[in-house]
Tab-separated table of C-alpha atoms in Angstrom:
chain	number	residue	atom	x	y	z
Q	1	MET	CA	-28.497	34.276	45.548
Q	2	ILE	CA	-32.219	33.421	45.402
Q	3	VAL	CA	-34.217	35.064	48.229
Q	4	PRO	CA	-37.908	34.082	48.605
Q	5	ALA	CA	-40.286	36.812	49.669
Q	6	PHE	CA	-43.668	35.756	50.848
Q	7	SER	CA	-46.760	37.956	50.905
Q	8	VAL	CA	-50.188	36.926	52.023
Q	9	VAL	CA	-53.189	38.749	50.719
Q	10	LEU	CA	-56.554	38.094	52.343
Q	11	ILE	CA	-59.561	38.952	50.291
Q	12	ALA	CA	-63.080	38.726	51.726
Q	13	SER	CA	-66.242	39.179	49.701
Q	14	ALA	CA	-69.862	38.045	50.516
Q	15	GLY	CA	-68.725	35.462	53.057
Q	16	PHE	CA	-66.031	34.162	50.668
Q	17	ALA	CA	-62.341	34.280	51.555
Q	18	SER	CA	-59.395	33.387	49.407
Q	19	ALA	CA	-55.706	33.342	50.203
Q	20	VAL	CA	-53.020	33.815	47.525
Q	21	SER	CA	-49.341	33.247	48.341
Q	22	PRO	CA	-47.191	33.981	45.319
Q	23	TYR	CA	-43.451	34.129	45.880
Q	24	ASN	CA	-40.813	36.066	44.011
Q	25	LEU	CA	-37.264	34.886	43.376
Q	26	TYR	CA	-34.613	37.424	42.558
Q	27	ALA	CA	-31.372	36.672	40.760
Q	28	ARG	CA	-29.219	39.077	38.798
Q	29	SER	CA	-31.994	41.685	39.098
Q	30	LEU	CA	-34.481	39.470	37.176
Q	31	ASP	CA	-37.644	38.245	38.926
Q	32	LEU	CA	-37.976	34.479	39.062
Q	33	VAL	CA	-41.671	33.758	39.646
Q	34	PRO	CA	-43.877	30.760	38.948
Q	35	ARG	CA	-46.269	31.044	36.036
Q	36	GLN	CA	-49.738	32.068	37.281
Q	37	ASN	CA	-53.028	30.858	35.929
Q	38	LYS	CA	-54.918	33.002	33.487
Q	39	ASN	CA	-57.391	34.260	36.087
Q	40	GLY	CA	-54.606	35.356	38.434
Q	41	GLY	CA	-56.630	34.248	41.482
Q	42	ASN	CA	-59.498	36.520	40.457
Q	43	ASN	CA	-62.868	36.739	42.222
Q	44	SER	CA	-66.276	36.494	40.639
Q	45	GLY	CA	-68.568	39.415	40.088
Q	46	GLY	CA	-67.521	42.885	39.116
Q	47	ASN	CA	-63.823	42.245	39.715
Q	48	THR	CA	-63.592	39.584	37.008
Q	49	GLY	CA	-62.606	41.931	34.223
Q	50	ASN	CA	-59.864	43.651	36.177
Q	51	ASN	CA	-58.462	40.386	37.438
Q	52	ASN	CA	-58.419	38.955	33.916
Q	53	ASN	CA	-56.328	41.910	32.852
Q	54	THR	CA	-53.997	41.291	35.772
Q	55	GLY	CA	-53.713	37.671	34.791
Q	56	ASN	CA	-52.751	38.600	31.243
Q	57	ASN	CA	-50.056	40.940	32.510
Q	58	ASN	CA	-48.733	38.261	34.811
Q	59	ALA	CA	-48.672	35.739	31.970
Q	60	GLY	CA	-46.724	38.183	29.832
Q	61	ASN	CA	-44.240	38.804	32.615
Q	62	ALA	CA	-43.906	35.064	33.250
Q	63	ALA	CA	-42.642	34.573	29.643
Q	64	LEU	CA	-39.547	36.593	30.605
Q	65	THR	CA	-38.958	34.873	33.943
Q	66	LEU	CA	-37.246	31.668	35.006
Q	67	ASN	CA	-39.387	29.007	36.594
Q	68	PRO	CA	-37.710	27.983	39.870
Q	69	ALA	CA	-38.274	24.348	38.929
Q	70	ASN	CA	-35.839	24.861	36.044
Q	71	VAL	CA	-32.958	26.164	38.166
Q	72	GLN	CA	-29.972	23.791	37.889
Q	73	THR	CA	-27.878	23.898	41.040
Q	74	ALA	CA	-24.868	22.368	39.262
Q	75	SER	CA	-24.317	25.792	37.689
Q	76	GLN	CA	-23.851	27.251	41.162
Q	77	THR	CA	-20.638	25.326	41.905
Q	78	THR	CA	-17.158	25.328	40.382
Q	79	GLY	CA	-16.887	21.529	40.409
Q	80	GLN	CA	-13.861	21.661	42.710
Q	81	GLU	CA	-15.728	21.591	46.000
Q	82	ALA	CA	-15.359	17.837	46.532
Q	83	GLY	CA	-11.862	17.682	45.097
Q	84	ALA	CA	-10.854	17.170	41.474
Q	85	GLU	CA	-8.110	15.794	39.300
Q	86	ALA	CA	-5.041	17.900	38.678
Q	87	GLY	CA	-5.398	20.243	35.751
Q	88	GLN	CA	-9.176	20.562	35.873
Q	89	ALA	CA	-10.455	24.113	35.439
Q	90	ASN	CA	-13.069	25.792	37.598
Q	91	SER	CA	-16.518	25.946	36.082
Q	92	ALA	CA	-18.147	29.362	35.750
Q	93	THR	CA	-21.062	29.770	38.151
Q	94	ASP	CA	-24.446	31.421	38.095
Q	95	ASN	CA	-27.487	31.089	40.345
Q	96	ALA	CA	-30.007	31.526	37.524
Q	97	ASN	CA	-28.883	29.197	34.728
Q	98	PHE	CA	-26.838	31.991	33.090
Q	99	ILE	CA	-30.032	33.530	31.716
Q	100	ASN	CA	-28.363	36.948	31.529
Q	101	PHE	CA	-25.006	35.682	30.298
Q	102	CYS	CA	-25.255	37.690	27.059
Q	103	THR	CA	-26.051	41.035	28.692
Q	104	GLY	CA	-24.070	43.789	26.984
Q	105	LYS	CA	-22.833	41.494	24.215
Q	106	THR	CA	-23.718	41.173	20.536
Q	107	LEU	CA	-26.631	38.745	20.384
Q	108	THR	CA	-26.714	35.977	17.805
Q	109	ASN	CA	-30.450	36.533	17.325
Q	110	GLY	CA	-30.819	33.944	14.547
Q	111	LEU	CA	-27.996	35.351	12.428
Q	112	GLN	CA	-24.635	33.956	11.341
Q	113	VAL	CA	-22.558	36.753	12.857
Q	114	GLN	CA	-19.091	36.527	11.321
Q	115	GLY	CA	-17.580	38.840	13.913
Q	116	GLY	CA	-18.734	36.623	16.782
Q	117	SER	CA	-21.789	36.823	19.019
Q	118	CYS	CA	-23.428	35.520	22.189
Q	119	ASN	CA	-26.361	33.101	22.049
Q	120	GLY	CA	-28.659	32.850	25.054
Q	121	ILE	CA	-30.855	30.043	23.717
Q	122	VAL	CA	-30.779	26.923	25.911
Q	123	MET	CA	-29.219	23.738	24.568
Q	124	GLY	CA	-32.529	21.871	24.730
Q	125	ASP	CA	-33.398	18.180	24.743
Q	126	ILE	CA	-30.527	15.716	25.022
Q	127	PRO	CA	-30.966	12.085	23.908
Q	128	SER	CA	-30.202	8.977	25.927
Q	129	THR	CA	-26.979	7.051	25.406
Q	130	ALA	CA	-28.968	4.517	23.380
Q	131	ASN	CA	-29.892	7.265	20.910
Q	132	MET	CA	-26.571	9.037	20.405
Q	133	VAL	CA	-25.847	10.175	16.845
Q	134	SER	CA	-23.134	8.331	14.910
Q	135	SER	CA	-21.991	8.723	11.280
Q	136	ILE	CA	-19.838	6.825	8.788
Q	137	ILE	CA	-18.924	8.017	5.284
Q	138	THR	CA	-19.446	5.166	2.818
Q	139	SER	CA	-18.398	7.048	-0.329
Q	140	PRO	CA	-15.770	8.089	-1.242
Q	141	GLN	CA	-13.684	5.360	0.367
Q	142	PRO	CA	-10.448	6.165	2.249
Q	143	GLY	CA	-7.631	6.681	-0.249
Q	144	GLN	CA	-9.975	6.401	-3.232
Q	145	ASP	CA	-9.036	8.394	-6.326
Q	146	ILE	CA	-11.741	10.180	-8.315
Q	147	ALA	CA	-11.392	11.581	-11.829
Q	148	ALA	CA	-10.840	15.346	-11.867
Q	149	ASN	CA	-13.765	17.633	-12.691
Q	150	THR	CA	-16.151	14.675	-12.736
Q	151	ALA	CA	-19.402	14.669	-10.755
Q	152	PHE	CA	-19.604	12.244	-7.836
Q	153	ASN	CA	-21.745	11.641	-4.741
Q	154	VAL	CA	-20.811	11.755	-1.069
Q	155	GLN	CA	-22.794	9.189	0.917
Q	156	VAL	CA	-23.025	8.939	4.694
Q	157	GLN	CA	-24.877	6.454	6.894
Q	158	VAL	CA	-26.206	8.178	10.030
Q	159	ALA	CA	-27.653	6.456	13.089
Q	160	ASN	CA	-30.166	7.938	15.562
Q	161	LEU	CA	-30.951	11.148	13.675
Q	162	ASN	CA	-34.417	12.141	12.508
Q	163	ALA	CA	-32.996	13.741	9.370
Q	164	GLY	CA	-34.738	16.190	7.068
Q	165	SER	CA	-35.432	19.068	9.508
Q	166	PHE	CA	-33.645	22.187	8.252
Q	167	THR	CA	-34.702	25.700	9.376
Q	168	ASN	CA	-33.912	28.932	7.537
Q	169	PRO	CA	-30.207	29.563	8.279
Q	170	ALA	CA	-30.540	33.236	7.345
Q	171	ASN	CA	-32.696	34.202	10.335
Q	172	THR	CA	-33.144	31.175	12.654
Q	173	TYR	CA	-29.491	30.194	13.130
Q	174	TYR	CA	-29.134	28.736	16.674
Q	175	ALA	CA	-32.512	30.354	17.418
Q	176	ALA	CA	-34.261	27.336	19.002
Q	177	PRO	CA	-33.188	24.498	21.318
Q	178	GLN	CA	-32.325	20.987	20.206
Q	179	ALA	CA	-35.459	18.815	20.136
Q	180	LEU	CA	-36.168	15.074	20.186
Q	181	GLN	CA	-38.700	12.958	18.357
Q	182	GLY	CA	-39.090	9.371	19.475
Q	183	GLY	CA	-36.018	9.889	21.644
Q	184	LYS	CA	-33.822	10.828	18.656
Q	185	ILE	CA	-32.493	14.267	17.735
Q	186	VAL	CA	-34.448	16.107	15.053
Q	187	GLY	CA	-32.117	17.755	12.565
Q	188	HIS	CA	-29.914	17.217	9.530
Q	189	THR	CA	-26.280	16.817	8.551
Q	190	HIS	CA	-23.811	18.674	6.365
Q	191	ILE	CA	-21.014	17.633	3.999
Q	192	THR	CA	-17.868	19.734	3.831
Q	193	ILE	CA	-14.780	19.039	1.680
Q	194	GLN	CA	-11.444	20.810	2.146
Q	195	ASP	CA	-8.292	20.839	0.031
Q	196	LEU	CA	-5.337	19.495	2.055
Q	197	GLY	CA	-2.690	20.854	-0.304
Q	198	GLY	CA	-0.239	18.461	-1.913
Q	199	SER	CA	-0.538	15.593	0.569
Q	200	LEU	CA	-3.007	13.433	2.482
Q	201	THR	CA	-0.829	13.907	5.580
Q	202	PRO	CA	-0.368	17.672	6.007
Q	203	LYS	CA	1.437	18.966	9.089
Q	204	ASN	CA	-0.879	21.938	9.630
Q	205	ALA	CA	-4.628	21.975	10.167
Q	206	PRO	CA	-6.621	23.341	7.209
Q	207	ASN	CA	-8.246	26.760	7.494
Q	208	ALA	CA	-11.829	26.218	8.690
Q	209	ASP	CA	-12.945	29.298	6.744
Q	210	THR	CA	-11.863	27.736	3.431
Q	211	PHE	CA	-13.608	24.809	1.772
Q	212	ALA	CA	-13.839	23.303	-1.706
Q	213	PHE	CA	-17.425	22.077	-1.272
Q	214	PHE	CA	-20.190	22.502	1.323
Q	215	LYS	CA	-23.781	21.328	1.359
Q	216	GLY	CA	-26.464	20.883	3.990
Q	217	ILE	CA	-28.511	17.737	3.379
Q	218	ASN	CA	-32.063	18.806	4.157
Q	219	ASP	CA	-33.869	15.610	3.175
Q	220	ALA	CA	-34.450	12.319	4.983
Q	221	GLY	CA	-32.451	10.254	2.475
Q	222	ASN	CA	-33.645	6.690	2.037
Q	223	GLY	CA	-35.476	6.747	5.372
Q	224	ASN	CA	-32.948	4.381	6.951
Q	225	GLY	CA	-30.183	6.878	7.658
Q	226	LEU	CA	-28.428	6.826	4.272
Q	227	LEU	CA	-27.946	10.441	3.142
Q	228	GLN	CA	-26.309	11.763	-0.008
Q	229	ALA	CA	-24.887	15.009	-1.386
Q	230	ALA	CA	-24.069	15.424	-5.082
Q	231	VAL	CA	-20.810	17.192	-5.967
Q	232	ALA	CA	-21.869	18.523	-9.362
Q	233	GLY	CA	-18.948	19.204	-11.668
Q	234	GLY	CA	-16.536	17.340	-9.389
Q	235	LEU	CA	-13.321	18.811	-7.988
Q	236	PRO	CA	-9.948	19.833	-9.435
Q	237	ALA	CA	-7.041	17.429	-9.063
Q	238	GLY	CA	-5.708	17.403	-5.502
Q	239	PHE	CA	-5.780	15.851	-2.037
Q	240	TYR	CA	-8.972	16.271	-0.007
Q	241	ARG	CA	-10.688	15.595	3.321
Q	242	VAL	CA	-14.466	15.103	3.466
Q	243	CYS	CA	-16.311	15.417	6.799
Q	244	THR	CA	-19.848	15.331	8.128
Q	245	MET	CA	-21.348	17.871	10.552
Q	246	ALA	CA	-24.483	16.559	12.265
Q	247	SER	CA	-26.793	19.331	13.499
Q	248	ALA	CA	-30.110	19.946	15.162
Q	249	SER	CA	-32.856	21.694	13.187
Q	250	ASN	CA	-31.441	25.158	13.870
Q	251	HIS	CA	-27.944	24.154	12.706
Q	252	GLN	CA	-26.267	23.880	16.116
Q	253	PRO	CA	-23.977	20.850	16.513
Q	254	VAL	CA	-25.836	17.954	18.090
Q	255	VAL	CA	-25.469	17.736	21.883
Q	256	MET	CA	-24.819	14.295	23.378
Q	257	PRO	CA	-25.587	13.001	26.907
Q	258	ILE	CA	-22.090	11.838	27.947
Q	259	ALA	CA	-18.481	12.838	27.297
Q	260	GLN	CA	-16.879	9.424	26.831
Q	261	ARG	CA	-18.397	8.178	23.576
Q	262	GLY	CA	-17.762	7.766	19.894
Q	263	ALA	CA	-17.835	10.811	17.644
Q	264	GLN	CA	-21.106	11.833	16.053
Q	265	ASP	CA	-19.304	12.825	12.835
Q	266	ASP	CA	-16.905	11.161	10.417
Q	267	CYS	CA	-14.064	12.284	8.144
Q	268	THR	CA	-12.134	10.493	5.425
Q	269	LYS	CA	-9.408	11.443	2.965
Q	270	PHE	CA	-9.368	10.869	-0.782
Q	271	THR	CA	-7.610	12.097	-3.899
Q	272	VAL	CA	-8.775	13.562	-7.197
Q	273	GLY	CA	-6.989	13.135	-10.520
Q	274	GLN	CA	-4.038	11.186	-9.076
Q	275	GLY	CA	-4.528	7.980	-11.106
Q	276	ASN	CA	-6.687	4.814	-11.036
Q	277	ALA	CA	-9.816	6.963	-11.414
Q	278	GLY	CA	-12.942	4.961	-12.015
Q	279	GLY	CA	-11.219	1.686	-11.225
Q	280	ASN	CA	-11.710	-0.738	-8.394
Q	281	ASN	CA	-10.380	1.275	-5.507
Q	282	ASN	CA	-10.821	-1.453	-2.941
Q	283	SER	CA	-7.156	-2.272	-3.337
Q	284	GLN	CA	-6.296	1.219	-2.119
Q	285	VAL	CA	-8.307	0.960	1.077
Q	286	PHE	CA	-6.627	-0.398	4.186
Q	287	ARG	CA	-9.116	-1.874	6.638
Q	288	VAL	CA	-8.965	-3.503	10.039
Q	289	PRO	CA	-11.046	-6.722	9.967
Q	290	ASN	CA	-14.403	-6.096	11.580
Q	291	HIS	CA	-14.337	-9.066	13.938
Q	292	SER	CA	-15.604	-8.895	17.468
Q	293	TYR	CA	-13.291	-9.705	20.335
Q	294	GLN	CA	-15.242	-12.907	21.049
Q	295	GLU	CA	-14.921	-14.006	17.404
Q	296	GLN	CA	-11.183	-13.503	17.585
Q	297	LYS	CA	-10.962	-15.562	20.776
Q	298	GLU	CA	-12.955	-18.388	19.204
Q	299	LYS	CA	-10.376	-18.675	16.432
Q	300	LYS	CA	-7.383	-20.894	17.042
Q	301	MET	CA	-4.951	-18.408	18.487
Q	302	PRO	CA	-1.704	-19.186	20.303
Q	303	ASN	CA	-1.941	-19.419	24.064
Q	304	ILE	CA	-0.550	-16.288	25.626
Q	305	ASN	CA	-0.412	-14.928	29.109
Q	306	PRO	CA	-3.830	-13.323	29.791
Q	307	GLN	CA	-2.167	-10.286	31.316
Q	308	TYR	CA	-0.774	-9.423	27.874
Q	309	GLU	CA	-4.102	-9.657	26.042
Q	310	LEU	CA	-5.228	-6.254	24.786
Q	311	PRO	CA	-8.818	-5.107	25.172
Q	312	PRO	CA	-10.498	-4.940	21.748
Q	313	GLU	CA	-10.853	-1.150	21.794
Q	314	VAL	CA	-7.117	-0.772	22.503
Q	315	ALA	CA	-6.251	-3.221	19.720
Q	316	VAL	CA	-8.392	-1.266	17.268
Q	317	GLU	CA	-6.759	2.016	18.339
Q	318	ILE	CA	-3.265	0.557	17.861
Q	319	ALA	CA	-4.232	-0.899	14.483
Q	320	GLY	CA	-5.623	2.466	13.407
Q	321	TYR	CA	-2.423	4.215	14.509
Q	322	ILE	CA	-0.217	1.736	12.649
Q	323	ARG	CA	-2.411	2.032	9.598
Q	324	SER	CA	-2.309	5.823	9.532
Q	325	GLY	CA	1.395	5.982	10.433
Q	326	LEU	CA	2.603	3.452	7.877
Q	327	PHE	CA	0.233	3.533	4.983
Q	328	ALA	CA	-0.642	7.209	4.749
Q	329	PRO	CA	2.935	8.186	3.686
Q	330	LEU	CA	2.927	5.223	1.295
Q	331	ALA	CA	-0.299	6.444	-0.273
Q	332	THR	CA	1.184	9.934	-0.517
Q	333	ASN	CA	4.345	8.648	-2.231
Q	334	VAL	CA	2.302	6.547	-4.627
Q	335	GLY	CA	0.210	9.593	-5.440
Q	336	ARG	CA	3.340	11.712	-5.971
Q	337	LEU	CA	4.990	9.100	-8.204
Q	338	THR	CA	1.767	8.693	-10.151
Q	339	SER	CA	1.606	12.451	-10.630
Q	340	GLU	CA	5.222	12.555	-11.867
Q	341	CYS	CA	4.565	9.678	-14.271
Q	342	GLN	CA	1.505	11.451	-15.574
Q	343	GLU	CA	3.575	14.589	-16.163
Q	344	GLY	CA	6.114	12.534	-18.129
Q	345	ILE	CA	3.374	10.864	-20.126
Q	346	CYS	CA	1.840	14.257	-20.823
Q	347	GLY	CA	5.211	15.457	-22.169
Q	348	VAL	CA	5.484	12.461	-24.502
Q	349	ARG	CA	1.897	12.939	-25.570
Q	350	ASP	CA	2.568	16.608	-26.366
Q	351	GLY	CA	5.567	15.577	-28.489
Q	352	LEU	CA	3.469	13.047	-30.374
Q	353	GLU	CA	0.767	15.631	-30.934
Q	354	ASP	CA	3.377	18.051	-32.343
Q	355	ALA	CA	4.691	15.332	-34.652
Q	356	GLN	CA	1.179	14.523	-35.784
Q	357	SER	CA	0.562	18.205	-36.446
Q	358	GLN	CA	3.717	18.419	-38.572
Q	359	ILE	CA	2.678	15.311	-40.481
Q	360	SER	CA	-0.731	16.803	-41.177
Q	361	ASN	CA	0.522	20.278	-42.104
Q	362	ILE	CA	3.808	19.538	-43.921
Q	363	ILE	CA	4.457	15.913	-44.754
Q	364	GLU	CA	1.035	14.983	-46.099
Q	365	PRO	CA	0.781	17.960	-48.538
Q	366	THR	CA	4.347	17.289	-49.688
Q	367	ALA	CA	3.534	13.613	-50.180
Q	368	GLU	CA	0.538	14.543	-52.321
Q	369	ARG	CA	2.802	16.599	-54.586
Q	370	LEU	CA	5.366	13.793	-54.746
Q	371	VAL	CA	2.863	11.149	-55.892
Q	372	PRO	CA	2.839	12.312	-59.584
Q	373	ILE	CA	6.636	12.580	-59.522
Q	374	ALA	CA	6.899	9.066	-58.135
Q	375	THR	CA	4.569	7.801	-60.870
Q	376	GLU	CA	6.692	9.471	-63.537
Q	377	LEU	CA	9.874	8.077	-61.988
Q	378	LYS	CA	8.354	4.619	-62.081
Q	379	SER	CA	7.747	5.048	-65.812
Q	380	VAL	CA	11.314	6.315	-66.320
Q	381	TYR	CA	12.697	3.346	-64.418
Q	382	ARG	CA	10.694	1.026	-66.699
Q	383	GLN	CA	12.063	2.768	-69.776
Q	384	ILE	CA	15.557	2.277	-68.402
Q	385	ASP	CA	14.822	-1.422	-67.885
Q	386	LEU	CA	13.552	-1.723	-71.481
Q	387	LEU	CA	16.580	0.174	-72.791
Q	388	GLU	CA	18.936	-2.147	-70.937
Q	389	ALA	CA	17.133	-5.163	-72.437
Q	390	LEU	CA	17.327	-3.634	-75.940
Q	391	ILE	CA	21.033	-2.892	-75.548
Q	392	SER	CA	21.560	-6.468	-74.408
Q	393	ARG	CA	19.677	-7.699	-77.512
Q	394	ILE	CA	21.722	-5.476	-79.816
Q	395	SER	CA	24.908	-6.683	-78.147
Q	396	ASN	CA	23.941	-10.308	-78.780
Q	397	THR	CA	23.127	-9.540	-82.417
Q	398	ILE	CA	26.502	-7.832	-82.871
Q	399	LYS	CA	28.238	-10.869	-81.404
Q	400	LEU	CA	26.421	-13.209	-83.819
Q	401	THR	CA	27.210	-10.996	-86.811
Q	402	SER	CA	30.853	-10.739	-85.774
Q	403	ALA	CA	31.109	-14.532	-85.490
Q	404	LYS	CA	29.670	-14.992	-88.989
Q	405	LEU	CA	32.071	-12.398	-90.396
Q	406	ASP	CA	34.953	-14.330	-88.888
Q	407	THR	CA	33.669	-17.542	-90.474
Q	408	THR	CA	33.293	-15.858	-93.888
Q	409	GLU	CA	36.804	-14.407	-93.645
Q	410	SER	CA	38.201	-17.864	-92.861
Q	411	LEU	CA	36.456	-19.388	-95.900
Q	412	ILE	CA	37.797	-16.682	-98.183
Q	413	ARG	CA	41.345	-17.375	-97.019
Q	414	ARG	CA	40.910	-21.097	-97.660
Q	415	GLU	CA	39.689	-20.312	-101.153
Q	416	GLU	CA	42.697	-18.102	-101.797
Q	417	ARG	CA	45.069	-20.887	-100.745
Q	418	SER	CA	43.268	-23.375	-102.978
Q	419	LEU	CA	43.560	-21.060	-105.929
Q	420	ASN	CA	47.240	-20.519	-105.270
Q	421	ASP	CA	47.755	-24.259	-105.041
Q	422	LYS	CA	45.762	-24.713	-108.260
Q	423	LYS	CA	43.372	-26.952	-106.491
Q	424	PRO	CA	39.685	-26.571	-107.040
Q	425	PRO	CA	38.087	-25.091	-103.903
Q	426	PRO	CA	35.309	-27.009	-102.224
Q	427	LEU	CA	31.878	-25.633	-102.267
Q	428	TRP	CA	31.099	-23.206	-99.413
Q	429	PRO	CA	28.998	-24.742	-96.678
Q	430	SER	CA	25.675	-23.084	-96.125
Q	431	LEU	CA	25.597	-20.611	-93.231
Q	432	ASP	CA	22.733	-19.992	-90.793
Q	433	LYS	CA	20.944	-16.812	-91.484
Q	434	THR	CA	21.281	-14.112	-88.897
Q	435	PRO	CA	17.839	-13.162	-87.624
Q	436	ALA	CA	16.668	-9.834	-88.863
Q	437	PHE	CA	16.722	-7.210	-86.077
Q	438	ARG	CA	15.766	-3.561	-86.251
Q	439	ALA	CA	15.869	-1.313	-83.151
Q	440	ARG	CA	13.186	0.992	-84.561
Q	441	ASP	CA	10.667	-1.833	-84.243
Q	442	TYR	CA	10.877	-1.346	-80.461
Q	443	VAL	CA	10.270	2.418	-80.381
Q	444	VAL	CA	6.868	4.114	-80.618
Q	445	ASP	CA	6.441	7.872	-80.146
Q	446	ASN	CA	10.016	8.148	-78.949
Q	447	ARG	CA	9.366	5.685	-76.137
Q	448	LEU	CA	10.373	2.063	-75.824
Q	449	VAL	CA	7.469	-0.354	-75.895
Q	450	GLU	CA	6.917	-3.614	-74.094
Q	451	ARG	CA	8.166	-6.468	-76.368
Q	452	ASP	CA	9.997	-9.716	-75.841
Q	453	LEU	CA	13.677	-8.835	-75.902
Q	454	SER	CA	14.919	-12.017	-74.274
Q	455	SER	CA	15.438	-14.072	-77.475
Q	456	PRO	CA	17.589	-13.037	-80.415
Q	457	GLY	CA	14.814	-13.810	-82.927
């Protein structure tokens, strides 16, 4: 409880009187006093030096005190005094803005204390509802597939953030309050990517201590809220979630003025190495048309009972639920089937590579050795063809000679009969000469040569 204590000190010197009425406020054993001016109510003359020293001491003490004007009485009540909804918890209370809340605890003190700590720095400036931070990830798109181990950029459009302010996280972490410039929070945003396992719809939340990629964007982007983080080297094949984390300069999450509002951050899910990489991924993205409620009413829609018309925000929520409930498993199944097909294709490709290796290492050398043999066989086959033609020619010549022998034999018998009958024999008719044929004329160096063997002459 704050108890004021008043003291009046009357000082008279050379007809001059001055009255000083400082008051002290006590809470949790810490003095709460107003800041005093540098002179500390000092007099002129020989007392000036001493009073200046007093003023300096008072100023130093005031730096460790709470100005009564800064006391927030809302912290002194549980919130249940005027009644509350069922299930609401009591708020912790303190009469001095919880300035000693961290007493006896490990202080954050600008460090990222992995074992946990207590931070006594005030939250700071809070923007108006017109300047609340909002983010949307524009790349990668929901459901988009990116080639594995290939560099890509994460882009996010941020509203109402004076980006580019990024203090040293090694020793100023949460060490200063949130500040505004032109009514907007001064700070930066972060990009974090986590592996979701083998599906875009896991049943368990990912471990916050594990991430595949993290980067604080400490520049102002294009000056119009578009910020970018490069994922150099890309990511291994898998299913991922990318999120933003908007922060004030000292890395604390941005503090907003009201509870019922849109989120200041955005998340989206995408795949890596699951197929269709580098293609037009718009076909994989399921979107709710971005039409205002008034635009939808202006369209020719069937007349329905007004009591069944849904407010636009409810319609969008239902559409989002249907989209996530119906299409997310479909996208997962497509990704799984694509992965299985790729495995099958990889098996066929491995078989083809083995066959190609065998062709290169076995068949091609063997073929090179068979070429001379094939050439020799071709020559042998030609010799066989020539031999067959020569045999056919000899056969024809034998037939002609045999026919002439038969004719000669017949003439001799006729002559014998004429002689026996004592009749003069007629003169022999002239016979056609049999063409001269010698097989050796068709052989050179023990090999048949190319000559016309088709005619008997």
